[in-house]
Amino acid sequence: MSKINLSEFKLLIEGNLKELRKEDELGKGSQKIVELDQQSVGRLSRMDALQSQAMAQAQKRRRTAMKVVLEAALKRIDEGEFGFCDDCGDEIGQSRLMANPAITKCISCLRGE
């Protein structure tokens, strides 16, 4: 990988991390504890709120997992290992890396070839 490409990938990854952090901030309100007071909220409304809370928590877990793999990709850039397959060491296609910079395996290894 050339230095130019690595800087582009670094910017792409940092942009993705920034977006995930923004989504975390926006989703904080949806994850709050749901009131169980039957006088102020009906049973169905409370069930809807619980379902929305569960979905918000699942989205947060997804974002957290994605942040971990993107931060690992940044580390691979710094260590000079970005863009190479973890299994065979061959270069991973740039178009695949642009689509998902967290990829760590080439197409051949993913297929088991």
PDB file of N, CA and C in Angstrom, residues 3-99:
ATOM      1  N   LYS A   3       1.722   5.294   0.634  1.00  0.00           N
ATOM      2  CA  LYS A   3       1.423   6.235   1.718  1.00  0.00           C
ATOM      3  C   LYS A   3       0.152   7.018   1.428  1.00  0.00           C
ATOM      4  N   ILE A   4      -0.069   7.374   0.150  1.00  0.00           N
ATOM      5  CA  ILE A   4      -1.261   8.147  -0.219  1.00  0.00           C
ATOM      6  C   ILE A   4      -2.514   7.334   0.085  1.00  0.00           C
ATOM      7  N   ASN A   5      -2.508   6.086  -0.329  1.00  0.00           N
ATOM      8  CA  ASN A   5      -3.673   5.244  -0.069  1.00  0.00           C
ATOM      9  C   ASN A   5      -3.893   5.057   1.419  1.00  0.00           C
ATOM     10  N   LEU A   6      -2.818   4.863   2.168  1.00  0.00           N
ATOM     11  CA  LEU A   6      -2.959   4.672   3.611  1.00  0.00           C
ATOM     12  C   LEU A   6      -3.561   5.910   4.267  1.00  0.00           C
ATOM     13  N   SER A   7      -3.158   7.094   3.832  1.00  0.00           N
ATOM     14  CA  SER A   7      -3.732   8.306   4.428  1.00  0.00           C
ATOM     15  C   SER A   7      -5.216   8.427   4.073  1.00  0.00           C
ATOM     16  N   GLU A   8      -5.585   8.016   2.860  1.00  0.00           N
ATOM     17  CA  GLU A   8      -7.005   8.034   2.481  1.00  0.00           C
ATOM     18  C   GLU A   8      -7.800   7.070   3.362  1.00  0.00           C
ATOM     19  N   PHE A   9      -7.248   5.875   3.564  1.00  0.00           N
ATOM     20  CA  PHE A   9      -7.941   4.896   4.406  1.00  0.00           C
ATOM     21  C   PHE A   9      -8.021   5.384   5.846  1.00  0.00           C
ATOM     22  N   LYS A  10      -6.971   6.026   6.312  1.00  0.00           N
ATOM     23  CA  LYS A  10      -6.983   6.547   7.683  1.00  0.00           C
ATOM     24  C   LYS A  10      -8.087   7.589   7.846  1.00  0.00           C
ATOM     25  N   LEU A  11      -8.210   8.484   6.859  1.00  0.00           N
ATOM     26  CA  LEU A  11      -9.277   9.489   6.899  1.00  0.00           C
ATOM     27  C   LEU A  11     -10.658   8.839   6.850  1.00  0.00           C
ATOM     28  N   LEU A  12     -10.808   7.825   6.013  1.00  0.00           N
ATOM     29  CA  LEU A  12     -12.081   7.109   5.908  1.00  0.00           C
ATOM     30  C   LEU A  12     -12.446   6.457   7.238  1.00  0.00           C
ATOM     31  N   ILE A  13     -11.487   5.791   7.856  1.00  0.00           N
ATOM     32  CA  ILE A  13     -11.736   5.104   9.128  1.00  0.00           C
ATOM     33  C   ILE A  13     -12.052   6.111  10.221  1.00  0.00           C
ATOM     34  N   GLU A  14     -11.277   7.183  10.288  1.00  0.00           N
ATOM     35  CA  GLU A  14     -11.531   8.206  11.313  1.00  0.00           C
ATOM     36  C   GLU A  14     -12.905   8.847  11.119  1.00  0.00           C
ATOM     37  N   GLY A  15     -13.309   9.046   9.867  1.00  0.00           N
ATOM     38  CA  GLY A  15     -14.650   9.575   9.588  1.00  0.00           C
ATOM     39  C   GLY A  15     -15.743   8.624  10.053  1.00  0.00           C
ATOM     40  N   ASN A  16     -15.530   7.319   9.803  1.00  0.00           N
ATOM     41  CA  ASN A  16     -16.504   6.312  10.263  1.00  0.00           C
ATOM     42  C   ASN A  16     -16.598   6.302  11.782  1.00  0.00           C
ATOM     43  N   LEU A  17     -15.451   6.399  12.458  1.00  0.00           N
ATOM     44  CA  LEU A  17     -15.456   6.429  13.924  1.00  0.00           C
ATOM     45  C   LEU A  17     -16.185   7.670  14.444  1.00  0.00           C
ATOM     46  N   LYS A  18     -15.979   8.793  13.791  1.00  0.00           N
ATOM     47  CA  LYS A  18     -16.662  10.032  14.192  1.00  0.00           C
ATOM     48  C   LYS A  18     -18.174   9.883  14.066  1.00  0.00           C
ATOM     49  N   GLU A  19     -18.622   9.291  12.964  1.00  0.00           N
ATOM     50  CA  GLU A  19     -20.057   9.069  12.767  1.00  0.00           C
ATOM     51  C   GLU A  19     -20.627   8.131  13.842  1.00  0.00           C
ATOM     52  N   LEU A  20     -19.896   7.087  14.169  1.00  0.00           N
ATOM     53  CA  LEU A  20     -20.359   6.156  15.204  1.00  0.00           C
ATOM     54  C   LEU A  20     -20.463   6.846  16.557  1.00  0.00           C
ATOM     55  N   ARG A  21     -19.523   7.721  16.859  1.00  0.00           N
ATOM     56  CA  ARG A  21     -19.577   8.460  18.135  1.00  0.00           C
ATOM     57  C   ARG A  21     -20.783   9.406  18.154  1.00  0.00           C
ATOM     58  N   LYS A  22     -21.077  10.038  17.006  1.00  0.00           N
ATOM     59  CA  LYS A  22     -22.263  10.907  16.913  1.00  0.00           C
ATOM     60  C   LYS A  22     -23.533  10.099  17.162  1.00  0.00           C
ATOM     61  N   GLU A  23     -23.605   8.930  16.532  1.00  0.00           N
ATOM     62  CA  GLU A  23     -24.781   8.068  16.714  1.00  0.00           C
ATOM     63  C   GLU A  23     -24.914   7.646  18.174  1.00  0.00           C
ATOM     64  N   ASP A  24     -23.797   7.406  18.853  1.00  0.00           N
ATOM     65  CA  ASP A  24     -23.842   7.063  20.275  1.00  0.00           C
ATOM     66  C   ASP A  24     -24.480   8.190  21.079  1.00  0.00           C
ATOM     67  N   GLU A  25     -24.079   9.422  20.768  1.00  0.00           N
ATOM     68  CA  GLU A  25     -24.634  10.572  21.479  1.00  0.00           C
ATOM     69  C   GLU A  25     -26.132  10.707  21.224  1.00  0.00           C
ATOM     70  N   LEU A  26     -26.539  10.524  19.982  1.00  0.00           N
ATOM     71  CA  LEU A  26     -27.957  10.649  19.633  1.00  0.00           C
ATOM     72  C   LEU A  26     -28.802   9.545  20.271  1.00  0.00           C
ATOM     73  N   GLY A  27     -28.226   8.372  20.456  1.00  0.00           N
ATOM     74  CA  GLY A  27     -28.981   7.231  20.963  1.00  0.00           C
ATOM     75  C   GLY A  27     -29.050   7.122  22.472  1.00  0.00           C
ATOM     76  N   LYS A  28     -28.347   8.009  23.185  1.00  0.00           N
ATOM     77  CA  LYS A  28     -28.323   7.913  24.648  1.00  0.00           C
ATOM     78  C   LYS A  28     -29.716   8.013  25.266  1.00  0.00           C
ATOM     79  N   GLY A  29     -30.543   8.904  24.765  1.00  0.00           N
ATOM     80  CA  GLY A  29     -31.877   9.100  25.336  1.00  0.00           C
ATOM     81  C   GLY A  29     -32.766   7.876  25.168  1.00  0.00           C
ATOM     82  N   SER A  30     -32.575   7.127  24.106  1.00  0.00           N
ATOM     83  CA  SER A  30     -33.408   5.959  23.837  1.00  0.00           C
ATOM     84  C   SER A  30     -33.070   4.779  24.732  1.00  0.00           C
ATOM     85  N   GLN A  31     -31.917   4.842  25.391  1.00  0.00           N
ATOM     86  CA  GLN A  31     -31.474   3.719  26.206  1.00  0.00           C
ATOM     87  C   GLN A  31     -31.790   3.890  27.691  1.00  0.00           C
ATOM     88  N   LYS A  32     -32.421   5.007  28.023  1.00  0.00           N
ATOM     89  CA  LYS A  32     -32.728   5.269  29.429  1.00  0.00           C
ATOM     90  C   LYS A  32     -33.717   4.249  29.979  1.00  0.00           C
ATOM     91  N   ILE A  33     -33.741   4.142  31.276  1.00  0.00           N
ATOM     92  CA  ILE A  33     -34.642   3.211  31.956  1.00  0.00           C
ATOM     93  C   ILE A  33     -36.086   3.611  31.690  1.00  0.00           C
ATOM     94  N   VAL A  34     -36.917   2.614  31.397  1.00  0.00           N
ATOM     95  CA  VAL A  34     -38.329   2.844  31.101  1.00  0.00           C
ATOM     96  C   VAL A  34     -39.107   2.858  32.410  1.00  0.00           C
ATOM     97  N   GLU A  35     -39.914   3.902  32.586  1.00  0.00           N
ATOM     98  CA  GLU A  35     -40.754   4.022  33.785  1.00  0.00           C
ATOM     99  C   GLU A  35     -41.808   2.919  33.811  1.00  0.00           C
ATOM    100  N   LEU A  36     -42.043   2.349  34.956  1.00  0.00           N
ATOM    101  CA  LEU A  36     -43.036   1.292  35.098  1.00  0.00           C
ATOM    102  C   LEU A  36     -44.290   1.779  35.820  1.00  0.00           C
ATOM    103  N   ASP A  37     -44.491   3.078  35.874  1.00  0.00           N
ATOM    104  CA  ASP A  37     -45.649   3.662  36.537  1.00  0.00           C
ATOM    105  C   ASP A  37     -46.877   3.526  35.637  1.00  0.00           C
ATOM    106  N   GLN A  38     -47.828   2.674  36.037  1.00  0.00           N
ATOM    107  CA  GLN A  38     -49.016   2.424  35.225  1.00  0.00           C
ATOM    108  C   GLN A  38     -49.955   3.619  35.189  1.00  0.00           C
ATOM    109  N   GLN A  39     -49.814   4.547  36.128  1.00  0.00           N
ATOM    110  CA  GLN A  39     -50.686   5.711  36.146  1.00  0.00           C
ATOM    111  C   GLN A  39     -50.332   6.693  35.019  1.00  0.00           C
ATOM    112  N   SER A  40     -49.024   6.779  34.681  1.00  0.00           N
ATOM    113  CA  SER A  40     -48.623   7.766  33.678  1.00  0.00           C
ATOM    114  C   SER A  40     -48.474   7.159  32.285  1.00  0.00           C
ATOM    115  N   VAL A  41     -48.211   5.854  32.191  1.00  0.00           N
ATOM    116  CA  VAL A  41     -47.997   5.210  30.901  1.00  0.00           C
ATOM    117  C   VAL A  41     -48.798   3.917  30.848  1.00  0.00           C
ATOM    118  N   GLY A  42     -49.524   3.716  29.768  1.00  0.00           N
ATOM    119  CA  GLY A  42     -50.298   2.495  29.612  1.00  0.00           C
ATOM    120  C   GLY A  42     -49.399   1.296  29.328  1.00  0.00           C
ATOM    121  N   ARG A  43     -49.977   0.107  29.443  1.00  0.00           N
ATOM    122  CA  ARG A  43     -49.218  -1.132  29.284  1.00  0.00           C
ATOM    123  C   ARG A  43     -48.606  -1.240  27.889  1.00  0.00           C
ATOM    124  N   LEU A  44     -49.390  -0.948  26.845  1.00  0.00           N
ATOM    125  CA  LEU A  44     -48.874  -1.053  25.482  1.00  0.00           C
ATOM    126  C   LEU A  44     -47.806   0.000  25.196  1.00  0.00           C
ATOM    127  N   SER A  45     -48.008   1.192  25.700  1.00  0.00           N
ATOM    128  CA  SER A  45     -47.006   2.239  25.515  1.00  0.00           C
ATOM    129  C   SER A  45     -45.707   1.851  26.211  1.00  0.00           C
ATOM    130  N   ARG A  46     -45.811   1.256  27.383  1.00  0.00           N
ATOM    131  CA  ARG A  46     -44.633   0.821  28.126  1.00  0.00           C
ATOM    132  C   ARG A  46     -43.920  -0.302  27.369  1.00  0.00           C
ATOM    133  N   MET A  47     -44.708  -1.227  26.791  1.00  0.00           N
ATOM    134  CA  MET A  47     -44.104  -2.305  26.006  1.00  0.00           C
ATOM    135  C   MET A  47     -43.379  -1.747  24.779  1.00  0.00           C
ATOM    136  N   ASP A  48     -43.980  -0.756  24.137  1.00  0.00           N
ATOM    137  CA  ASP A  48     -43.322  -0.102  23.000  1.00  0.00           C
ATOM    138  C   ASP A  48     -42.017   0.560  23.449  1.00  0.00           C
ATOM    139  N   ALA A  49     -42.072   1.213  24.600  1.00  0.00           N
ATOM    140  CA  ALA A  49     -40.871   1.881  25.115  1.00  0.00           C
ATOM    141  C   ALA A  49     -39.780   0.860  25.434  1.00  0.00           C
ATOM    142  N   LEU A  50     -40.172  -0.280  26.010  1.00  0.00           N
ATOM    143  CA  LEU A  50     -39.196  -1.330  26.316  1.00  0.00           C
ATOM    144  C   LEU A  50     -38.585  -1.900  25.036  1.00  0.00           C
ATOM    145  N   GLN A  51     -39.413  -2.076  24.020  1.00  0.00           N
ATOM    146  CA  GLN A  51     -38.906  -2.582  22.748  1.00  0.00           C
ATOM    147  C   GLN A  51     -37.951  -1.567  22.107  1.00  0.00           C
ATOM    148  N   SER A  52     -38.301  -0.304  22.143  1.00  0.00           N
ATOM    149  CA  SER A  52     -37.431   0.738  21.595  1.00  0.00           C
ATOM    150  C   SER A  52     -36.115   0.793  22.359  1.00  0.00           C
ATOM    151  N   GLN A  53     -36.200   0.636  23.673  1.00  0.00           N
ATOM    152  CA  GLN A  53     -34.990   0.625  24.493  1.00  0.00           C
ATOM    153  C   GLN A  53     -34.090  -0.553  24.118  1.00  0.00           C
ATOM    154  N   ALA A  54     -34.674  -1.736  23.946  1.00  0.00           N
ATOM    155  CA  ALA A  54     -33.898  -2.919  23.577  1.00  0.00           C
ATOM    156  C   ALA A  54     -33.238  -2.742  22.214  1.00  0.00           C
ATOM    157  N   MET A  55     -33.965  -2.142  21.265  1.00  0.00           N
ATOM    158  CA  MET A  55     -33.378  -1.902  19.946  1.00  0.00           C
ATOM    159  C   MET A  55     -32.232  -0.891  20.029  1.00  0.00           C
ATOM    160  N   ALA A  56     -32.395   0.157  20.833  1.00  0.00           N
ATOM    161  CA  ALA A  56     -31.340   1.159  20.996  1.00  0.00           C
ATOM    162  C   ALA A  56     -30.100   0.537  21.636  1.00  0.00           C
ATOM    163  N   GLN A  57     -30.308  -0.345  22.606  1.00  0.00           N
ATOM    164  CA  GLN A  57     -29.173  -1.008  23.242  1.00  0.00           C
ATOM    165  C   GLN A  57     -28.458  -1.950  22.261  1.00  0.00           C
ATOM    166  N   ALA A  58     -29.222  -2.636  21.418  1.00  0.00           N
ATOM    167  CA  ALA A  58     -28.620  -3.516  20.411  1.00  0.00           C
ATOM    168  C   ALA A  58     -27.819  -2.703  19.396  1.00  0.00           C
ATOM    169  N   GLN A  59     -28.343  -1.553  19.007  1.00  0.00           N
ATOM    170  CA  GLN A  59     -27.619  -0.689  18.078  1.00  0.00           C
ATOM    171  C   GLN A  59     -26.323  -0.183  18.706  1.00  0.00           C
ATOM    172  N   LYS A  60     -26.373   0.121  20.004  1.00  0.00           N
ATOM    173  CA  LYS A  60     -25.161   0.568  20.694  1.00  0.00           C
ATOM    174  C   LYS A  60     -24.119  -0.545  20.703  1.00  0.00           C
ATOM    175  N   ARG A  61     -24.541  -1.779  20.948  1.00  0.00           N
ATOM    176  CA  ARG A  61     -23.590  -2.898  20.931  1.00  0.00           C
ATOM    177  C   ARG A  61     -22.977  -3.061  19.542  1.00  0.00           C
ATOM    178  N   ARG A  62     -23.790  -2.896  18.498  1.00  0.00           N
ATOM    179  CA  ARG A  62     -23.289  -2.983  17.127  1.00  0.00           C
ATOM    180  C   ARG A  62     -22.267  -1.890  16.858  1.00  0.00           C
ATOM    181  N   ARG A  63     -22.580  -0.666  17.281  1.00  0.00           N
ATOM    182  CA  ARG A  63     -21.647   0.452  17.077  1.00  0.00           C
ATOM    183  C   ARG A  63     -20.351   0.230  17.846  1.00  0.00           C
ATOM    184  N   THR A  64     -20.456  -0.294  19.060  1.00  0.00           N
ATOM    185  CA  THR A  64     -19.266  -0.557  19.862  1.00  0.00           C
ATOM    186  C   THR A  64     -18.379  -1.596  19.184  1.00  0.00           C
ATOM    187  N   ALA A  65     -18.989  -2.652  18.674  1.00  0.00           N
ATOM    188  CA  ALA A  65     -18.218  -3.692  17.974  1.00  0.00           C
ATOM    189  C   ALA A  65     -17.555  -3.110  16.725  1.00  0.00           C
ATOM    190  N   MET A  66     -18.260  -2.258  16.005  1.00  0.00           N
ATOM    191  CA  MET A  66     -17.709  -1.650  14.799  1.00  0.00           C
ATOM    192  C   MET A  66     -16.560  -0.715  15.154  1.00  0.00           C
ATOM    193  N   LYS A  67     -16.689   0.035  16.254  1.00  0.00           N
ATOM    194  CA  LYS A  67     -15.597   0.914  16.684  1.00  0.00           C
ATOM    195  C   LYS A  67     -14.342   0.110  17.000  1.00  0.00           C
ATOM    196  N   VAL A  68     -14.510  -1.042  17.631  1.00  0.00           N
ATOM    197  CA  VAL A  68     -13.363  -1.892  17.973  1.00  0.00           C
ATOM    198  C   VAL A  68     -12.618  -2.327  16.713  1.00  0.00           C
ATOM    199  N   VAL A  69     -13.345  -2.787  15.688  1.00  0.00           N
ATOM    200  CA  VAL A  69     -12.673  -3.257  14.478  1.00  0.00           C
ATOM    201  C   VAL A  69     -12.067  -2.094  13.679  1.00  0.00           C
ATOM    202  N   LEU A  70     -12.704  -0.930  13.709  1.00  0.00           N
ATOM    203  CA  LEU A  70     -12.135   0.226  13.016  1.00  0.00           C
ATOM    204  C   LEU A  70     -10.871   0.724  13.728  1.00  0.00           C
ATOM    205  N   GLU A  71     -10.880   0.713  15.053  1.00  0.00           N
ATOM    206  CA  GLU A  71      -9.685   1.104  15.799  1.00  0.00           C
ATOM    207  C   GLU A  71      -8.553   0.103  15.558  1.00  0.00           C
ATOM    208  N   ALA A  72      -8.893  -1.177  15.411  1.00  0.00           N
ATOM    209  CA  ALA A  72      -7.883  -2.191  15.084  1.00  0.00           C
ATOM    210  C   ALA A  72      -7.313  -1.922  13.690  1.00  0.00           C
ATOM    211  N   ALA A  73      -8.144  -1.459  12.760  1.00  0.00           N
ATOM    212  CA  ALA A  73      -7.665  -1.124  11.417  1.00  0.00           C
ATOM    213  C   ALA A  73      -6.693   0.054  11.471  1.00  0.00           C
ATOM    214  N   LEU A  74      -7.006   1.053  12.296  1.00  0.00           N
ATOM    215  CA  LEU A  74      -6.077   2.177  12.468  1.00  0.00           C
ATOM    216  C   LEU A  74      -4.738   1.698  13.019  1.00  0.00           C
ATOM    217  N   LYS A  75      -4.798   0.774  13.955  1.00  0.00           N
ATOM    218  CA  LYS A  75      -3.567   0.213  14.535  1.00  0.00           C
ATOM    219  C   LYS A  75      -2.767  -0.524  13.455  1.00  0.00           C
ATOM    220  N   ARG A  76      -3.476  -1.268  12.585  1.00  0.00           N
ATOM    221  CA  ARG A  76      -2.781  -1.972  11.500  1.00  0.00           C
ATOM    222  C   ARG A  76      -2.121  -0.988  10.537  1.00  0.00           C
ATOM    223  N   ILE A  77      -2.754   0.174  10.310  1.00  0.00           N
ATOM    224  CA  ILE A  77      -2.139   1.201   9.467  1.00  0.00           C
ATOM    225  C   ILE A  77      -0.838   1.670  10.097  1.00  0.00           C
ATOM    226  N   ASP A  78      -0.899   1.976  11.403  1.00  0.00           N
ATOM    227  CA  ASP A  78       0.290   2.460  12.106  1.00  0.00           C
ATOM    228  C   ASP A  78       1.412   1.425  12.119  1.00  0.00           C
ATOM    229  N   GLU A  79       1.055   0.148  12.149  1.00  0.00           N
ATOM    230  CA  GLU A  79       2.053  -0.921  12.206  1.00  0.00           C
ATOM    231  C   GLU A  79       2.489  -1.409  10.824  1.00  0.00           C
ATOM    232  N   GLY A  80       1.901  -0.845   9.775  1.00  0.00           N
ATOM    233  CA  GLY A  80       2.268  -1.233   8.416  1.00  0.00           C
ATOM    234  C   GLY A  80       1.678  -2.552   7.971  1.00  0.00           C
ATOM    235  N   GLU A  81       0.630  -3.001   8.631  1.00  0.00           N
ATOM    236  CA  GLU A  81       0.009  -4.281   8.295  1.00  0.00           C
ATOM    237  C   GLU A  81      -1.342  -4.132   7.609  1.00  0.00           C
ATOM    238  N   PHE A  82      -1.794  -2.905   7.422  1.00  0.00           N
ATOM    239  CA  PHE A  82      -3.110  -2.676   6.838  1.00  0.00           C
ATOM    240  C   PHE A  82      -3.118  -3.070   5.372  1.00  0.00           C
ATOM    241  N   GLY A  83      -4.192  -3.725   4.954  1.00  0.00           N
ATOM    242  CA  GLY A  83      -4.366  -4.077   3.552  1.00  0.00           C
ATOM    243  C   GLY A  83      -3.810  -5.427   3.181  1.00  0.00           C
ATOM    244  N   PHE A  84      -3.303  -6.152   4.164  1.00  0.00           N
ATOM    245  CA  PHE A  84      -2.766  -7.484   3.913  1.00  0.00           C
ATOM    246  C   PHE A  84      -3.588  -8.521   4.662  1.00  0.00           C
ATOM    247  N   CYS A  85      -3.799  -9.662   4.032  1.00  0.00           N
ATOM    248  CA  CYS A  85      -4.608 -10.736   4.601  1.00  0.00           C
ATOM    249  C   CYS A  85      -3.942 -11.307   5.852  1.00  0.00           C
ATOM    250  N   ASP A  86      -4.746 -11.503   6.895  1.00  0.00           N
ATOM    251  CA  ASP A  86      -4.243 -12.099   8.138  1.00  0.00           C
ATOM    252  C   ASP A  86      -3.805 -13.544   7.945  1.00  0.00           C
ATOM    253  N   ASP A  87      -4.436 -14.247   7.010  1.00  0.00           N
ATOM    254  CA  ASP A  87      -4.131 -15.668   6.824  1.00  0.00           C
ATOM    255  C   ASP A  87      -2.947 -15.904   5.894  1.00  0.00           C
ATOM    256  N   CYS A  88      -3.008 -15.350   4.678  1.00  0.00           N
ATOM    257  CA  CYS A  88      -1.981 -15.678   3.672  1.00  0.00           C
ATOM    258  C   CYS A  88      -0.977 -14.563   3.443  1.00  0.00           C
ATOM    259  N   GLY A  89      -1.269 -13.336   3.871  1.00  0.00           N
ATOM    260  CA  GLY A  89      -0.351 -12.221   3.698  1.00  0.00           C
ATOM    261  C   GLY A  89      -0.468 -11.491   2.372  1.00  0.00           C
ATOM    262  N   ASP A  90      -1.339 -11.960   1.476  1.00  0.00           N
ATOM    263  CA  ASP A  90      -1.534 -11.275   0.193  1.00  0.00           C
ATOM    264  C   ASP A  90      -2.263  -9.951   0.410  1.00  0.00           C
ATOM    265  N   GLU A  91      -2.127  -9.052  -0.585  1.00  0.00           N
ATOM    266  CA  GLU A  91      -2.831  -7.777  -0.505  1.00  0.00           C
ATOM    267  C   GLU A  91      -4.327  -7.988  -0.682  1.00  0.00           C
ATOM    268  N   ILE A  92      -5.094  -7.232   0.067  1.00  0.00           N
ATOM    269  CA  ILE A  92      -6.551  -7.230  -0.065  1.00  0.00           C
ATOM    270  C   ILE A  92      -6.887  -6.153  -1.089  1.00  0.00           C
ATOM    271  N   GLY A  93      -7.839  -6.421  -1.968  1.00  0.00           N
ATOM    272  CA  GLY A  93      -8.227  -5.464  -3.000  1.00  0.00           C
ATOM    273  C   GLY A  93      -8.663  -4.126  -2.424  1.00  0.00           C
ATOM    274  N   GLN A  94      -8.197  -3.050  -3.052  1.00  0.00           N
ATOM    275  CA  GLN A  94      -8.523  -1.713  -2.552  1.00  0.00           C
ATOM    276  C   GLN A  94     -10.016  -1.417  -2.594  1.00  0.00           C
ATOM    277  N   SER A  95     -10.712  -1.950  -3.588  1.00  0.00           N
ATOM    278  CA  SER A  95     -12.159  -1.693  -3.653  1.00  0.00           C
ATOM    279  C   SER A  95     -12.861  -2.336  -2.461  1.00  0.00           C
ATOM    280  N   ARG A  96     -12.400  -3.509  -2.044  1.00  0.00           N
ATOM    281  CA  ARG A  96     -12.986  -4.163  -0.858  1.00  0.00           C
ATOM    282  C   ARG A  96     -12.678  -3.356   0.397  1.00  0.00           C
ATOM    283  N   LEU A  97     -11.444  -2.846   0.471  1.00  0.00           N
ATOM    284  CA  LEU A  97     -11.067  -2.052   1.642  1.00  0.00           C
ATOM    285  C   LEU A  97     -11.823  -0.733   1.691  1.00  0.00           C
ATOM    286  N   MET A  98     -12.118  -0.153   0.529  1.00  0.00           N
ATOM    287  CA  MET A  98     -12.902   1.091   0.512  1.00  0.00           C
ATOM    288  C   MET A  98     -14.327   0.824   0.991  1.00  0.00           C
ATOM    289  N   ALA A  99     -14.858  -0.337   0.625  1.00  0.00           N
ATOM    290  CA  ALA A  99     -16.212  -0.693   1.051  1.00  0.00           C
ATOM    291  C   ALA A  99     -16.258  -0.981   2.544  1.00  0.00           C
TER     292      ALA A  99
END
